[in-house]
PDB file of C-alpha atoms and ligand atoms in Angstrom:
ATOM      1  CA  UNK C 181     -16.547   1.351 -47.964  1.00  0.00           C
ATOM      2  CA  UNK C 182     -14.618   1.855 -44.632  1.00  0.00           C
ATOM      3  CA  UNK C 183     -11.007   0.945 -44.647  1.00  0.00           C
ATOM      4  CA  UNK C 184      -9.729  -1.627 -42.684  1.00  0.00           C
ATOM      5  CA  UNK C 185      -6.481  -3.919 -42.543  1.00  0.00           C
ATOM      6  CA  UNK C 186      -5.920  -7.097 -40.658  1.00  0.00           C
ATOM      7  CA  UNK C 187      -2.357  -7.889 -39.350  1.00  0.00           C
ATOM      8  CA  UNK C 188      -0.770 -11.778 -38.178  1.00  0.00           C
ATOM      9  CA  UNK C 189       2.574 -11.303 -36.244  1.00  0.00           C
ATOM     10  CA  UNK C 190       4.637 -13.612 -34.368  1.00  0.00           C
ATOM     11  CA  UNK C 191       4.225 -12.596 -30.923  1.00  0.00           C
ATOM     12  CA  UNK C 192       8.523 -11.970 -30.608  1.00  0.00           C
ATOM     13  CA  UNK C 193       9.962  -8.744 -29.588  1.00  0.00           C
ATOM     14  CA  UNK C 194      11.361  -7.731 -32.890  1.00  0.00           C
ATOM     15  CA  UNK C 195       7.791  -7.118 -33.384  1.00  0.00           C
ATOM     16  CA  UNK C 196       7.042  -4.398 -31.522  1.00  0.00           C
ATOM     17  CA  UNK C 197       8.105  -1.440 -33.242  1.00  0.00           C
ATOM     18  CA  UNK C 198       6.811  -2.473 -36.649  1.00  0.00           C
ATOM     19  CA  UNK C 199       3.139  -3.386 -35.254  1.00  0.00           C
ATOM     20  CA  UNK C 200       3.077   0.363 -33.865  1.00  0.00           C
ATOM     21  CA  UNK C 201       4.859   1.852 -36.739  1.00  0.00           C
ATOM     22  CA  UNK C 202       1.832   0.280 -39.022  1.00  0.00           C
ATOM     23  CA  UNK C 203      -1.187   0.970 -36.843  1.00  0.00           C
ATOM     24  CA  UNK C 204       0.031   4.629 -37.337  1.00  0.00           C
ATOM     25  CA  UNK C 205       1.125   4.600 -40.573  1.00  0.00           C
ATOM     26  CA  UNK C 206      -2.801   2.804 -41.697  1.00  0.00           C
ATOM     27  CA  UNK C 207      -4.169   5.803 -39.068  1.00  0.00           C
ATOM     28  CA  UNK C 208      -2.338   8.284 -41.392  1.00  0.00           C
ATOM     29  CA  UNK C 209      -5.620   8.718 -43.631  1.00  0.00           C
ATOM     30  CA  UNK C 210      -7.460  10.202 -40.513  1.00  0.00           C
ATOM     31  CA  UNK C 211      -5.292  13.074 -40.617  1.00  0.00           C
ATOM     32  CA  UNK C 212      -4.569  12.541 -36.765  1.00  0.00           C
ATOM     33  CA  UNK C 213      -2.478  15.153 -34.809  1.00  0.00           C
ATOM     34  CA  UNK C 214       0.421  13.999 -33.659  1.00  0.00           C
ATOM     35  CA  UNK C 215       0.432  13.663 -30.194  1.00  0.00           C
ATOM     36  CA  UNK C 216      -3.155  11.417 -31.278  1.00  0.00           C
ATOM     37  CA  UNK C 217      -0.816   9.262 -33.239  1.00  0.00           C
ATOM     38  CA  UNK C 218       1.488   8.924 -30.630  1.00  0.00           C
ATOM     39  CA  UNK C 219      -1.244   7.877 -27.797  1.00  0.00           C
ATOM     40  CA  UNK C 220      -2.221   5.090 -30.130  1.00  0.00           C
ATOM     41  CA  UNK C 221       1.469   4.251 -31.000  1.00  0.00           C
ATOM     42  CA  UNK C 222       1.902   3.407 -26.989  1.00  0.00           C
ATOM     43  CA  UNK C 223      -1.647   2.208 -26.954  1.00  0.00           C
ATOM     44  CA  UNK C 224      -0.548  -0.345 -29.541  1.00  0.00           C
ATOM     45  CA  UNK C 225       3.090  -1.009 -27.856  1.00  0.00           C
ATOM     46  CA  UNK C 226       1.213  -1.659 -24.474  1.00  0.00           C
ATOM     47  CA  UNK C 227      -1.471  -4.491 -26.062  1.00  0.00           C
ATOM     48  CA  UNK C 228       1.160  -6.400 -28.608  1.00  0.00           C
ATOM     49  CA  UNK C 229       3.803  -6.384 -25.746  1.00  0.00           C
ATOM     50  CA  UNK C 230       1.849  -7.654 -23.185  1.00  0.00           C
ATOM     51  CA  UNK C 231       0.631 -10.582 -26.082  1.00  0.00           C
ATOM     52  CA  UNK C 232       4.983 -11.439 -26.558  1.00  0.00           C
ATOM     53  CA  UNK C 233       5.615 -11.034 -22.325  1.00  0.00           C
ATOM     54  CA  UNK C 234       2.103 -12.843 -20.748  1.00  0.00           C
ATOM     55  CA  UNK C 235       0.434 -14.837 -23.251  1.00  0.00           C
ATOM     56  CA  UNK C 236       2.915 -17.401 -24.319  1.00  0.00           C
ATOM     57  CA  UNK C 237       4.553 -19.896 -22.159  1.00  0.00           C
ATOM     58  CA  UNK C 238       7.129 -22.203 -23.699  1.00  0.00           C
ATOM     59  CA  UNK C 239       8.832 -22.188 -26.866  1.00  0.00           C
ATOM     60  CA  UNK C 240       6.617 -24.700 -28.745  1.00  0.00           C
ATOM     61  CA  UNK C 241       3.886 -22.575 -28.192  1.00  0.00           C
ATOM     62  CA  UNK C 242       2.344 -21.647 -31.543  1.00  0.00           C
ATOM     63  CA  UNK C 243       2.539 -17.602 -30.856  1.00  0.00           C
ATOM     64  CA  UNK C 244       0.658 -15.303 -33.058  1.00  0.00           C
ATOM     65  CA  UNK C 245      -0.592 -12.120 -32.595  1.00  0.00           C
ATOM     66  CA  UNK C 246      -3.756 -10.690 -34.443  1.00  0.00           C
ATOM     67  CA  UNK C 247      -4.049  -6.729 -35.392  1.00  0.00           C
ATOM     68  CA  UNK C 248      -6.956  -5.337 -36.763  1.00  0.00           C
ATOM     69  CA  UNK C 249      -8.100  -1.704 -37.402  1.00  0.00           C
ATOM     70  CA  UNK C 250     -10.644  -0.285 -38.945  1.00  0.00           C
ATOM     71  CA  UNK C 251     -10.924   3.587 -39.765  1.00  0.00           C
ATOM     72  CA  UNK C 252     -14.683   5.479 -38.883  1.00  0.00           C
ATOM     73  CA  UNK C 253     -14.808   8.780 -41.649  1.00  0.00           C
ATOM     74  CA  UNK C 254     -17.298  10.819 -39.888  1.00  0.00           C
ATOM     75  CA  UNK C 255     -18.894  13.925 -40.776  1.00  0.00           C
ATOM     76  CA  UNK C 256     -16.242  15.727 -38.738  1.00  0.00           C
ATOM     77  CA  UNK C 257     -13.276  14.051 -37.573  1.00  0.00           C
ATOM     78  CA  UNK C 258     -13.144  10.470 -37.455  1.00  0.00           C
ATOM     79  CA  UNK C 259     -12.265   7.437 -35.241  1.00  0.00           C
ATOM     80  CA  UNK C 260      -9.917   4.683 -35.284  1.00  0.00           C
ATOM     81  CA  UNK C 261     -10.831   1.076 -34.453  1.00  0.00           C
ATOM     82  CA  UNK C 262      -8.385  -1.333 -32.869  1.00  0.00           C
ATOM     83  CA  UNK C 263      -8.405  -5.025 -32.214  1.00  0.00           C
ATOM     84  CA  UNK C 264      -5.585  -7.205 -30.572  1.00  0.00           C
ATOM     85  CA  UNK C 265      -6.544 -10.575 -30.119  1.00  0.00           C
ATOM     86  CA  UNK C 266      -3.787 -13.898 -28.855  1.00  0.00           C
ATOM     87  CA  UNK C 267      -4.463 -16.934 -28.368  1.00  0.00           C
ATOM     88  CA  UNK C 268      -2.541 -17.149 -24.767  1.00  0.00           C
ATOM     89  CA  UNK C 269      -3.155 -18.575 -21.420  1.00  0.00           C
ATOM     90  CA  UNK C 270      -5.699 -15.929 -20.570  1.00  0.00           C
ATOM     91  CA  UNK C 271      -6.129 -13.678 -17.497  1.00  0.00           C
ATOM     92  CA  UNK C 272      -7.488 -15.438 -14.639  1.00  0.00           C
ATOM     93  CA  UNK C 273      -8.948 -12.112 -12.909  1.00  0.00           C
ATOM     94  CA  UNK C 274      -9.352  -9.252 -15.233  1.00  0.00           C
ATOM     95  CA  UNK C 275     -10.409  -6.634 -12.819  1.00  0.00           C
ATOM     96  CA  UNK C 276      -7.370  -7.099 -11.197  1.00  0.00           C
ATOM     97  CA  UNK C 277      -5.122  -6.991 -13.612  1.00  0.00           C
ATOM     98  CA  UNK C 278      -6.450  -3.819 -14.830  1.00  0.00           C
ATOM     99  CA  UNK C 279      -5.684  -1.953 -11.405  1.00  0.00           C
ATOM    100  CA  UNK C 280      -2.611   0.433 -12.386  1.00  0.00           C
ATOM    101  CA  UNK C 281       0.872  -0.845 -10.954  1.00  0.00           C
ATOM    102  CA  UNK C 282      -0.937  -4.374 -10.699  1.00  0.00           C
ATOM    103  CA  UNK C 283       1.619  -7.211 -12.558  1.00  0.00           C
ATOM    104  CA  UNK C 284       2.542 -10.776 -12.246  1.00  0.00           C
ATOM    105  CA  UNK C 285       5.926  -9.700 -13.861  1.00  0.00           C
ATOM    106  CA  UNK C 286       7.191  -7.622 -10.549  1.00  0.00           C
ATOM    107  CA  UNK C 287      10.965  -9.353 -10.908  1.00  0.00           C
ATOM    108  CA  UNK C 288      11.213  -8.855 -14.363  1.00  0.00           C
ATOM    109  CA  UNK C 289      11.013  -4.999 -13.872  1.00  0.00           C
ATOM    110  CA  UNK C 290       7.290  -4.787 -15.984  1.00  0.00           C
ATOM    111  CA  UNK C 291       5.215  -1.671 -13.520  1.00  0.00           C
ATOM    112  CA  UNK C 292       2.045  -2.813 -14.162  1.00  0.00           C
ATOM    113  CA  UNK C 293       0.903   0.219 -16.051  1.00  0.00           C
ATOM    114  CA  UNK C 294       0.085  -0.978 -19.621  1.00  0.00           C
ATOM    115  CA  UNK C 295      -3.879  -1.551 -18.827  1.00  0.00           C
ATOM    116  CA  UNK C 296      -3.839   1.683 -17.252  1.00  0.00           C
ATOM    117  CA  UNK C 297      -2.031   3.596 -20.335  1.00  0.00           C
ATOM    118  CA  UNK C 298      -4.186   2.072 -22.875  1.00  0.00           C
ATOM    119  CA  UNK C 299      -7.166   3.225 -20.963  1.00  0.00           C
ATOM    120  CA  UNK C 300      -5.989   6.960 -20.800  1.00  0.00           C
ATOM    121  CA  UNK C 301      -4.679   7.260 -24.114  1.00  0.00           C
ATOM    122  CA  UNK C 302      -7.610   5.565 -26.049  1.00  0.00           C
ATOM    123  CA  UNK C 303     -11.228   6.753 -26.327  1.00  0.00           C
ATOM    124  CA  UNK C 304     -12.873   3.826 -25.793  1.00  0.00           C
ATOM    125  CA  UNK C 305     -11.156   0.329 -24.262  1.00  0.00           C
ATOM    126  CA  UNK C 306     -11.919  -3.207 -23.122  1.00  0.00           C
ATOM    127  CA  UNK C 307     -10.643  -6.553 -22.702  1.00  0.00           C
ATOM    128  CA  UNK C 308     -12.103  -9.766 -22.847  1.00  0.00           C
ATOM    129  CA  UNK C 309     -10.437 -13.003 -21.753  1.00  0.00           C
ATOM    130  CA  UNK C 310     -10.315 -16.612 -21.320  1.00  0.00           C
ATOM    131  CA  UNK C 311      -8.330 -18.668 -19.429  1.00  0.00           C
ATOM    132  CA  UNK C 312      -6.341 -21.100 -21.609  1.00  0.00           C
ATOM    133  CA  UNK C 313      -8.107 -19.758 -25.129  1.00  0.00           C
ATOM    134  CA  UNK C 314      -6.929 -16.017 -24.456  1.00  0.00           C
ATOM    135  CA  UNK C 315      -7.307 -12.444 -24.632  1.00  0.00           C
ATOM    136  CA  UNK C 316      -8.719 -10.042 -26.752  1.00  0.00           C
ATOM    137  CA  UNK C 317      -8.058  -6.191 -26.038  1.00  0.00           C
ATOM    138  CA  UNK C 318     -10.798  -3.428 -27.931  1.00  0.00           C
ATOM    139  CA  UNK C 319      -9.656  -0.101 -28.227  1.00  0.00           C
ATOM    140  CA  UNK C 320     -10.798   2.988 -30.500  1.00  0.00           C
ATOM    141  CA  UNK C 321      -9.161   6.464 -31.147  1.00  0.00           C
ATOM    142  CA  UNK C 322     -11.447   9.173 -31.767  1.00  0.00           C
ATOM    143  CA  UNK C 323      -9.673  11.796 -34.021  1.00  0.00           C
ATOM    144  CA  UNK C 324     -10.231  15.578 -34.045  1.00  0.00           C
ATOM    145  CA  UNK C 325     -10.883  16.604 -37.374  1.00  0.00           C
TER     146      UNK C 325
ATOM    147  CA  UNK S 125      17.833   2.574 -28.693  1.00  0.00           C
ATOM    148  CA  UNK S 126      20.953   4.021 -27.864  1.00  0.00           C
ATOM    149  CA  UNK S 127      22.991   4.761 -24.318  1.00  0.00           C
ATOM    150  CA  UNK S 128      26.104   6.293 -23.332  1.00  0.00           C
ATOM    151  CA  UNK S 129      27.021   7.517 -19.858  1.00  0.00           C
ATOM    152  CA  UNK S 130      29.144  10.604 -18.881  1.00  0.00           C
ATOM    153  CA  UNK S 131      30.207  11.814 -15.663  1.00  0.00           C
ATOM    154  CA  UNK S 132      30.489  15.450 -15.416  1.00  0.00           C
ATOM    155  CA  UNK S 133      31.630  17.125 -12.035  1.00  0.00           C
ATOM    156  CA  UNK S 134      30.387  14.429  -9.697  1.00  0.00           C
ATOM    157  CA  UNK S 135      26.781  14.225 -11.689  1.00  0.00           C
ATOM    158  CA  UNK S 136      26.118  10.711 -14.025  1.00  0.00           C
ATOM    159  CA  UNK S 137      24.181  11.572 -17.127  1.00  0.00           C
ATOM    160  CA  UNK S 138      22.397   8.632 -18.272  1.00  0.00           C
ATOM    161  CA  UNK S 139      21.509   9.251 -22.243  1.00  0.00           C
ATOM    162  CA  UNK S 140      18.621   7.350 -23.709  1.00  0.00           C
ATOM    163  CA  UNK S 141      18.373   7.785 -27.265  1.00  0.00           C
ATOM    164  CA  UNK S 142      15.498   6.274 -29.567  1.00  0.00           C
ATOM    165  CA  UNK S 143      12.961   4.170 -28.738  1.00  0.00           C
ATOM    166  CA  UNK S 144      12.557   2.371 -25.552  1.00  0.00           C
ATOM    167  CA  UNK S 145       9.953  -0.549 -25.527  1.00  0.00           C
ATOM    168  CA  UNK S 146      10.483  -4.152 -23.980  1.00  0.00           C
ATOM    169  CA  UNK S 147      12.706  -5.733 -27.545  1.00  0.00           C
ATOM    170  CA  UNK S 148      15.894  -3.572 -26.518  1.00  0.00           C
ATOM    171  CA  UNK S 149      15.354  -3.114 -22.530  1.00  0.00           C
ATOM    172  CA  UNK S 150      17.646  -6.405 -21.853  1.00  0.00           C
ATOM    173  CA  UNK S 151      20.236  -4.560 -23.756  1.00  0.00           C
ATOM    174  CA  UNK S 152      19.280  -0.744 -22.353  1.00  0.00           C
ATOM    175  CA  UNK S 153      19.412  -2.474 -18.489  1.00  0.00           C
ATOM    176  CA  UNK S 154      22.867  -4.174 -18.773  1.00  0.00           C
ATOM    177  CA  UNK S 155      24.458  -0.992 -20.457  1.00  0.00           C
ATOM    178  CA  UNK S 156      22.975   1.422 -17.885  1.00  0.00           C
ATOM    179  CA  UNK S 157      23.704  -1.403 -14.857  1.00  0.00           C
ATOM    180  CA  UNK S 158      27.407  -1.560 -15.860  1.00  0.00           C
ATOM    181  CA  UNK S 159      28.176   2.404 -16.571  1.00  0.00           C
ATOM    182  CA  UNK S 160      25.859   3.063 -12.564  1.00  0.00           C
ATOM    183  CA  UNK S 161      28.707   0.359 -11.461  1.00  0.00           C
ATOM    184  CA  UNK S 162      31.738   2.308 -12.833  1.00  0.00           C
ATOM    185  CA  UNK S 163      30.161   5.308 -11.222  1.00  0.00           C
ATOM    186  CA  UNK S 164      29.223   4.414  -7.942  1.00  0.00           C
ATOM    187  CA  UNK S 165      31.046   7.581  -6.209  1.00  0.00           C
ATOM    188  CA  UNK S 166      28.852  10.220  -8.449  1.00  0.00           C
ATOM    189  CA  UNK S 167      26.818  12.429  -6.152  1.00  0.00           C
ATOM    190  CA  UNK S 168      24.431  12.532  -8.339  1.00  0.00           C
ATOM    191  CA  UNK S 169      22.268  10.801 -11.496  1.00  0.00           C
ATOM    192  CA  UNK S 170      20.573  12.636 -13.893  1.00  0.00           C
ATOM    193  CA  UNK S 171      18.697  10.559 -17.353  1.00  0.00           C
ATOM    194  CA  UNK S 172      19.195  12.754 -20.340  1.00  0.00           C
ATOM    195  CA  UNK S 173      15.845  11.166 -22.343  1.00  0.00           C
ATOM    196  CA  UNK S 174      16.354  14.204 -24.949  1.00  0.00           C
ATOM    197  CA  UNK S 175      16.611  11.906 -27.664  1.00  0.00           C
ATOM    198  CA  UNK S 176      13.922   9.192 -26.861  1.00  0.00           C
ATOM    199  CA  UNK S 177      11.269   9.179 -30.195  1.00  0.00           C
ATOM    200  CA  UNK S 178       9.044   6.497 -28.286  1.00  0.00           C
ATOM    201  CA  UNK S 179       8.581   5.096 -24.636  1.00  0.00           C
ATOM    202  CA  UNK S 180       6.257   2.660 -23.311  1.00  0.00           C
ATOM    203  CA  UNK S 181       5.969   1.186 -19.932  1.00  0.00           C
ATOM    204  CA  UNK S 182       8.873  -1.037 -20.499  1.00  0.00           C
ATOM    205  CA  UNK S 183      10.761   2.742 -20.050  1.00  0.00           C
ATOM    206  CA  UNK S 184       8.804   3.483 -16.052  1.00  0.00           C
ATOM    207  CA  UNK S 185      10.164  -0.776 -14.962  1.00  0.00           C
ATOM    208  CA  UNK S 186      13.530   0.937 -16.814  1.00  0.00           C
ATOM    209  CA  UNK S 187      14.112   4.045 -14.785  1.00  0.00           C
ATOM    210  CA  UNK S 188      12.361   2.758 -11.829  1.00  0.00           C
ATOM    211  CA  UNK S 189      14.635   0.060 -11.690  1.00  0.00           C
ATOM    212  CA  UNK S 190      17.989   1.833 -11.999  1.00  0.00           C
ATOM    213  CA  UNK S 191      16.375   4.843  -9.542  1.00  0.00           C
ATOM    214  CA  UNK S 192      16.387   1.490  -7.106  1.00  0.00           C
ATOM    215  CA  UNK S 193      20.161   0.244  -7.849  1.00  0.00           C
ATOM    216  CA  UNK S 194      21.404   4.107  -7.767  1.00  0.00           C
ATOM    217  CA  UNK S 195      19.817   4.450  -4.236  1.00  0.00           C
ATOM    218  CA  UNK S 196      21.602   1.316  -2.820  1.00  0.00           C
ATOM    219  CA  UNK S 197      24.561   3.677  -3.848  1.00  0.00           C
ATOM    220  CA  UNK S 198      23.070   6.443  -2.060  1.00  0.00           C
ATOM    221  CA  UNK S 199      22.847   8.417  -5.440  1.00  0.00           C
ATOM    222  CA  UNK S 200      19.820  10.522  -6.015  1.00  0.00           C
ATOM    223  CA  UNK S 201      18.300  10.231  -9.583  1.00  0.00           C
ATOM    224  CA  UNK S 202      16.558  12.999 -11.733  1.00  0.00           C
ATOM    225  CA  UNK S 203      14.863  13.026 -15.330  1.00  0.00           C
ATOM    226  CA  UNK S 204      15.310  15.619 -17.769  1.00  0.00           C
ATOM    227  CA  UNK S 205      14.699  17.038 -21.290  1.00  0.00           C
ATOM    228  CA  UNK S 206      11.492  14.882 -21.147  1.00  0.00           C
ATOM    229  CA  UNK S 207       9.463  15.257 -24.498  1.00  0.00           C
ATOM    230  CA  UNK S 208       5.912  15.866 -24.413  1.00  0.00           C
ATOM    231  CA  UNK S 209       4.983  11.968 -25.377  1.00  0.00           C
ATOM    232  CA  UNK S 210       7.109  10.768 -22.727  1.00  0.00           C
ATOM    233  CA  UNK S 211       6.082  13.241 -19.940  1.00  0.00           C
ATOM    234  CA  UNK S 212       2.828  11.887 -20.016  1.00  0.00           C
ATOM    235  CA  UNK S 213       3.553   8.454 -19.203  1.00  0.00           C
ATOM    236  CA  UNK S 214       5.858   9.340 -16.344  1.00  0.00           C
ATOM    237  CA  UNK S 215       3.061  11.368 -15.234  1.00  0.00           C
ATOM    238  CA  UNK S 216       0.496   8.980 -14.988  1.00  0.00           C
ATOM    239  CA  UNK S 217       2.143   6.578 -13.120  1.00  0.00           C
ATOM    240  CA  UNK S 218       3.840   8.651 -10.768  1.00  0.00           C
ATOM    241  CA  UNK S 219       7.809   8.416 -11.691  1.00  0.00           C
ATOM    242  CA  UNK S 220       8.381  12.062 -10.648  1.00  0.00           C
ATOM    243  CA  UNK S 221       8.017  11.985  -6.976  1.00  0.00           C
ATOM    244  CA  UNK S 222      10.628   8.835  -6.897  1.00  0.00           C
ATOM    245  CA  UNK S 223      12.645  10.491  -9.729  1.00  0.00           C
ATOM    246  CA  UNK S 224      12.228  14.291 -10.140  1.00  0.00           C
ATOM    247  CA  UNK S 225      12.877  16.386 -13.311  1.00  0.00           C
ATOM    248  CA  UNK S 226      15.320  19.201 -13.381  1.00  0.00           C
TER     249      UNK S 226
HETATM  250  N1  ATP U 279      -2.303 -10.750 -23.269  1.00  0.00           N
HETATM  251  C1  ATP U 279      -2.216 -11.156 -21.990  1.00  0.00           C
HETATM  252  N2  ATP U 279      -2.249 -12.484 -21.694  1.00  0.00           N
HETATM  253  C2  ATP U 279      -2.154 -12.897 -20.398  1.00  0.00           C
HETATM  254  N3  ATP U 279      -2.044 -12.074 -19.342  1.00  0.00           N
HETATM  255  C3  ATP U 279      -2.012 -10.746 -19.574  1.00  0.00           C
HETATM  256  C4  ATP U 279      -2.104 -10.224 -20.910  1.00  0.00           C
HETATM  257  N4  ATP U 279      -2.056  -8.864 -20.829  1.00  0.00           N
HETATM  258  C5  ATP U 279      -1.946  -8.577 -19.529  1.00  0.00           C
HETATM  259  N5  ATP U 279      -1.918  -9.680 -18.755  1.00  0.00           N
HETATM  260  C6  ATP U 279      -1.869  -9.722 -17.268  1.00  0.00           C
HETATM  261  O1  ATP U 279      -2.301  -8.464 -16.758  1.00  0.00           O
HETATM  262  C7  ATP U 279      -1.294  -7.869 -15.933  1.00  0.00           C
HETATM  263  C8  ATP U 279      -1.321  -6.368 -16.081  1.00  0.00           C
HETATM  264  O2  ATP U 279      -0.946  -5.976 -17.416  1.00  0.00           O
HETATM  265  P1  ATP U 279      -0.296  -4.524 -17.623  1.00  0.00           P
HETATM  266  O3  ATP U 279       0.056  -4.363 -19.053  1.00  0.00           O
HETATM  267  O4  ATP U 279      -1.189  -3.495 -17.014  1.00  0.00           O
HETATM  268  O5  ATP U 279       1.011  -4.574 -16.726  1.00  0.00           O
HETATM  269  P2  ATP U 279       2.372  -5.384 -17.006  1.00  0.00           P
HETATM  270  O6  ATP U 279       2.428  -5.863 -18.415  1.00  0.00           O
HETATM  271  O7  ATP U 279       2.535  -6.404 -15.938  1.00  0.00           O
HETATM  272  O8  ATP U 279       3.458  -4.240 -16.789  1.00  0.00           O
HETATM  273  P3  ATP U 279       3.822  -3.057 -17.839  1.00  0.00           P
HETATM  274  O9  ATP U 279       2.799  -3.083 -18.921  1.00  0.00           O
HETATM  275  O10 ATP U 279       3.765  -1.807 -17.024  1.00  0.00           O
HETATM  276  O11 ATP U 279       5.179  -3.346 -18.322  1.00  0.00           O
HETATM  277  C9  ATP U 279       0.001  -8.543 -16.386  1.00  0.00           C
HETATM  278  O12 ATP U 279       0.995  -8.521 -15.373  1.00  0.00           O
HETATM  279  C10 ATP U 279      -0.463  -9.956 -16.724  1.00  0.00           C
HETATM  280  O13 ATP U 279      -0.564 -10.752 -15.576  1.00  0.00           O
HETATM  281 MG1   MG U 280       2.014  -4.593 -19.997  1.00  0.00          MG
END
C-alpha cells in the first residue's frame, strides 16, 4: 500500500514551520535530495500561509487547515503528492491571483509571489476555489531517484 | 529568526539568522525598522542572510520593504552570503536588480 498521512491545523502562524517541517520529514522515505526537500518545504510554507493570511476573516471564524500527502514509489524515483485544502472566503478570480507580484495584501508588505513559487518549485500544481466555501491548492513533487 | 545590526565604517549590516516566514516577520520588521532608524547616516546597507535555514515570500515583502525605508534615507541596499535555497527565490521574483548582491 502507498503511504499517506492526513494533517488538521489551526490556520495560526505558529503553524507554519511545523506543517513544513512534517511534509518533509513524511517526504523523508522518498530519499529526496535536498534542495527537492527544500522546494517543497517553501512550496508548503507558500500554500498553509496564504490559508492563516487570506482565508480567514474574523476571529470567530472556525480556521482549520487540511494537509494531505501521499508518497508515489515508482520503479525509479518517486513522487510526492500534496493537498492543502481551507475552508476560507475563496478567491474571487483565480487567474488573477496567480499572476506573479499580483496580491490583495500590497500594505501589509505580502509580494504576491507565493502562486508563482509553488508553481516553479513543484512538478505539477493547481488550485481550485470557491467563493465563500474555499480553496483547495494540488501540488506533487516528482523525486529523482 | 534572529537579527542584530552592526555598523561598520559607514556600511549597516543587517543579520538575518534562521528562518524567515510570515509567524516572526512582525517581530523581524520592527527590529530591522528601529536599528535602519538609529542608522540613518550609514552610506550604505548590506543584509548578511548567511545564517537564514528557510525563506519564503514573507522574506522578498521583508527586504523589499526595508530596501524602500533605506532609500527614503538615501541608503543603497545590497544582499549577501545568499544560500542556494534562498537565491532562488530572490531570483525569481526579481529582488536583485532593486537590491544587488555583493
Ligand atoms: N487560501 C486563500 N484564500 C483566499 N485567497 C487567497 C488564498 N491564497 C491566495 N489568495 C489570494 O491570491 C493572491 C495571491 O496569492 P500569492 O500567494 O501569490 O501572493 P500573496 O500571498 O498576496 O503574497 P506572498 O505570497 O508573496 O506573500 C492573494 O493576495 C490573495 O488575494
Ligand atoms: Mg502568499
Amino acid at each position: 500500500m502507498e503511504n499517506y498521512m492526513k494533517l488538521e491545523i489551526a490556520a495560526i502562524g505558529e503553524n507554519e514551520s511545523f506543517a513544513r517541517s512534517a511534509v518533509a520529514a513524511f517526504a523523508l522515505a522518498l530519499n529526496p535530495s535536498l534542495s527537492e526537500l527544500s522546494d517543497v518545504k517553501t512550496a508548503v510554507s507558500e500554500a498553509v500561509t496564504n490559508c492563516i493570511v487570506h482565508a480567514y476573516e474574523g476571529e470567530d471564524a472556525q480556521k482549520s487547515i487540511l494537509i494531505e500527502c501521499r508518497i508515489e514509489k515508482r520503479t525509479v524515483g518517486g513522487a510526492l503528492h500534496i493537498a492543502i485544502t481551507d475552508y476560507g472566503k475563496g478567491i474571487q478570480d483565480v487567474e488573477q491571483a496567480l499572476a506573479p507580484f499580483f496580491t490583495t495584501l500590497e500594505d501589509e508588505e505580502r509580494s504576491g509571489m507565493g502562486f508563482t513559487i509553488m508553481q516553479t518549485f513543484m512538478t505539477e500544481f493547481s488550485v481550485a476555489s470557491e467563493p465563500g466555501k474555499g480553496t483547495k491548492i494540488v501540488m506533487m513533487k516528482e523525486i529523482a531517484a | 529568526m534572529n537579527f542584530t545590526a552592526v555598523e561598520k565604517s559607514g556600511v549597516l549590516f543587517l543579520i538575518v539568522e534562521g528562518e524567515v516566514d510570515e509567524h516572526g516577520a512582525g517581530e523581524l520588521r520592527l527590529a530591522a525598522d528601529r536599528k535602519i532608524d538609529e542608522h540613518a547616516g550609514a552610506d550604505k546597507a548590506v543584509f548578511d542572510l548567511g545564517k537564514v535555514s528557510f525563506m519564503d515570500s514573507t522574506g522578498i515583502g521583508f527586504l523589499i520593504g526595508r530596501y524602500k525605508k533605506l532609500r527614503r534615507y538615501g541608503i543603497p541596499s545590497y544582499v549577501s552570503r545568499v544560500n542556494a535555497e534562498t537565491d532562488k527565490i530572490l531570483s525569481l521574483s526579481g529582488v536583485y536588480s532593486l537590491i544587488p548582491k555583493m
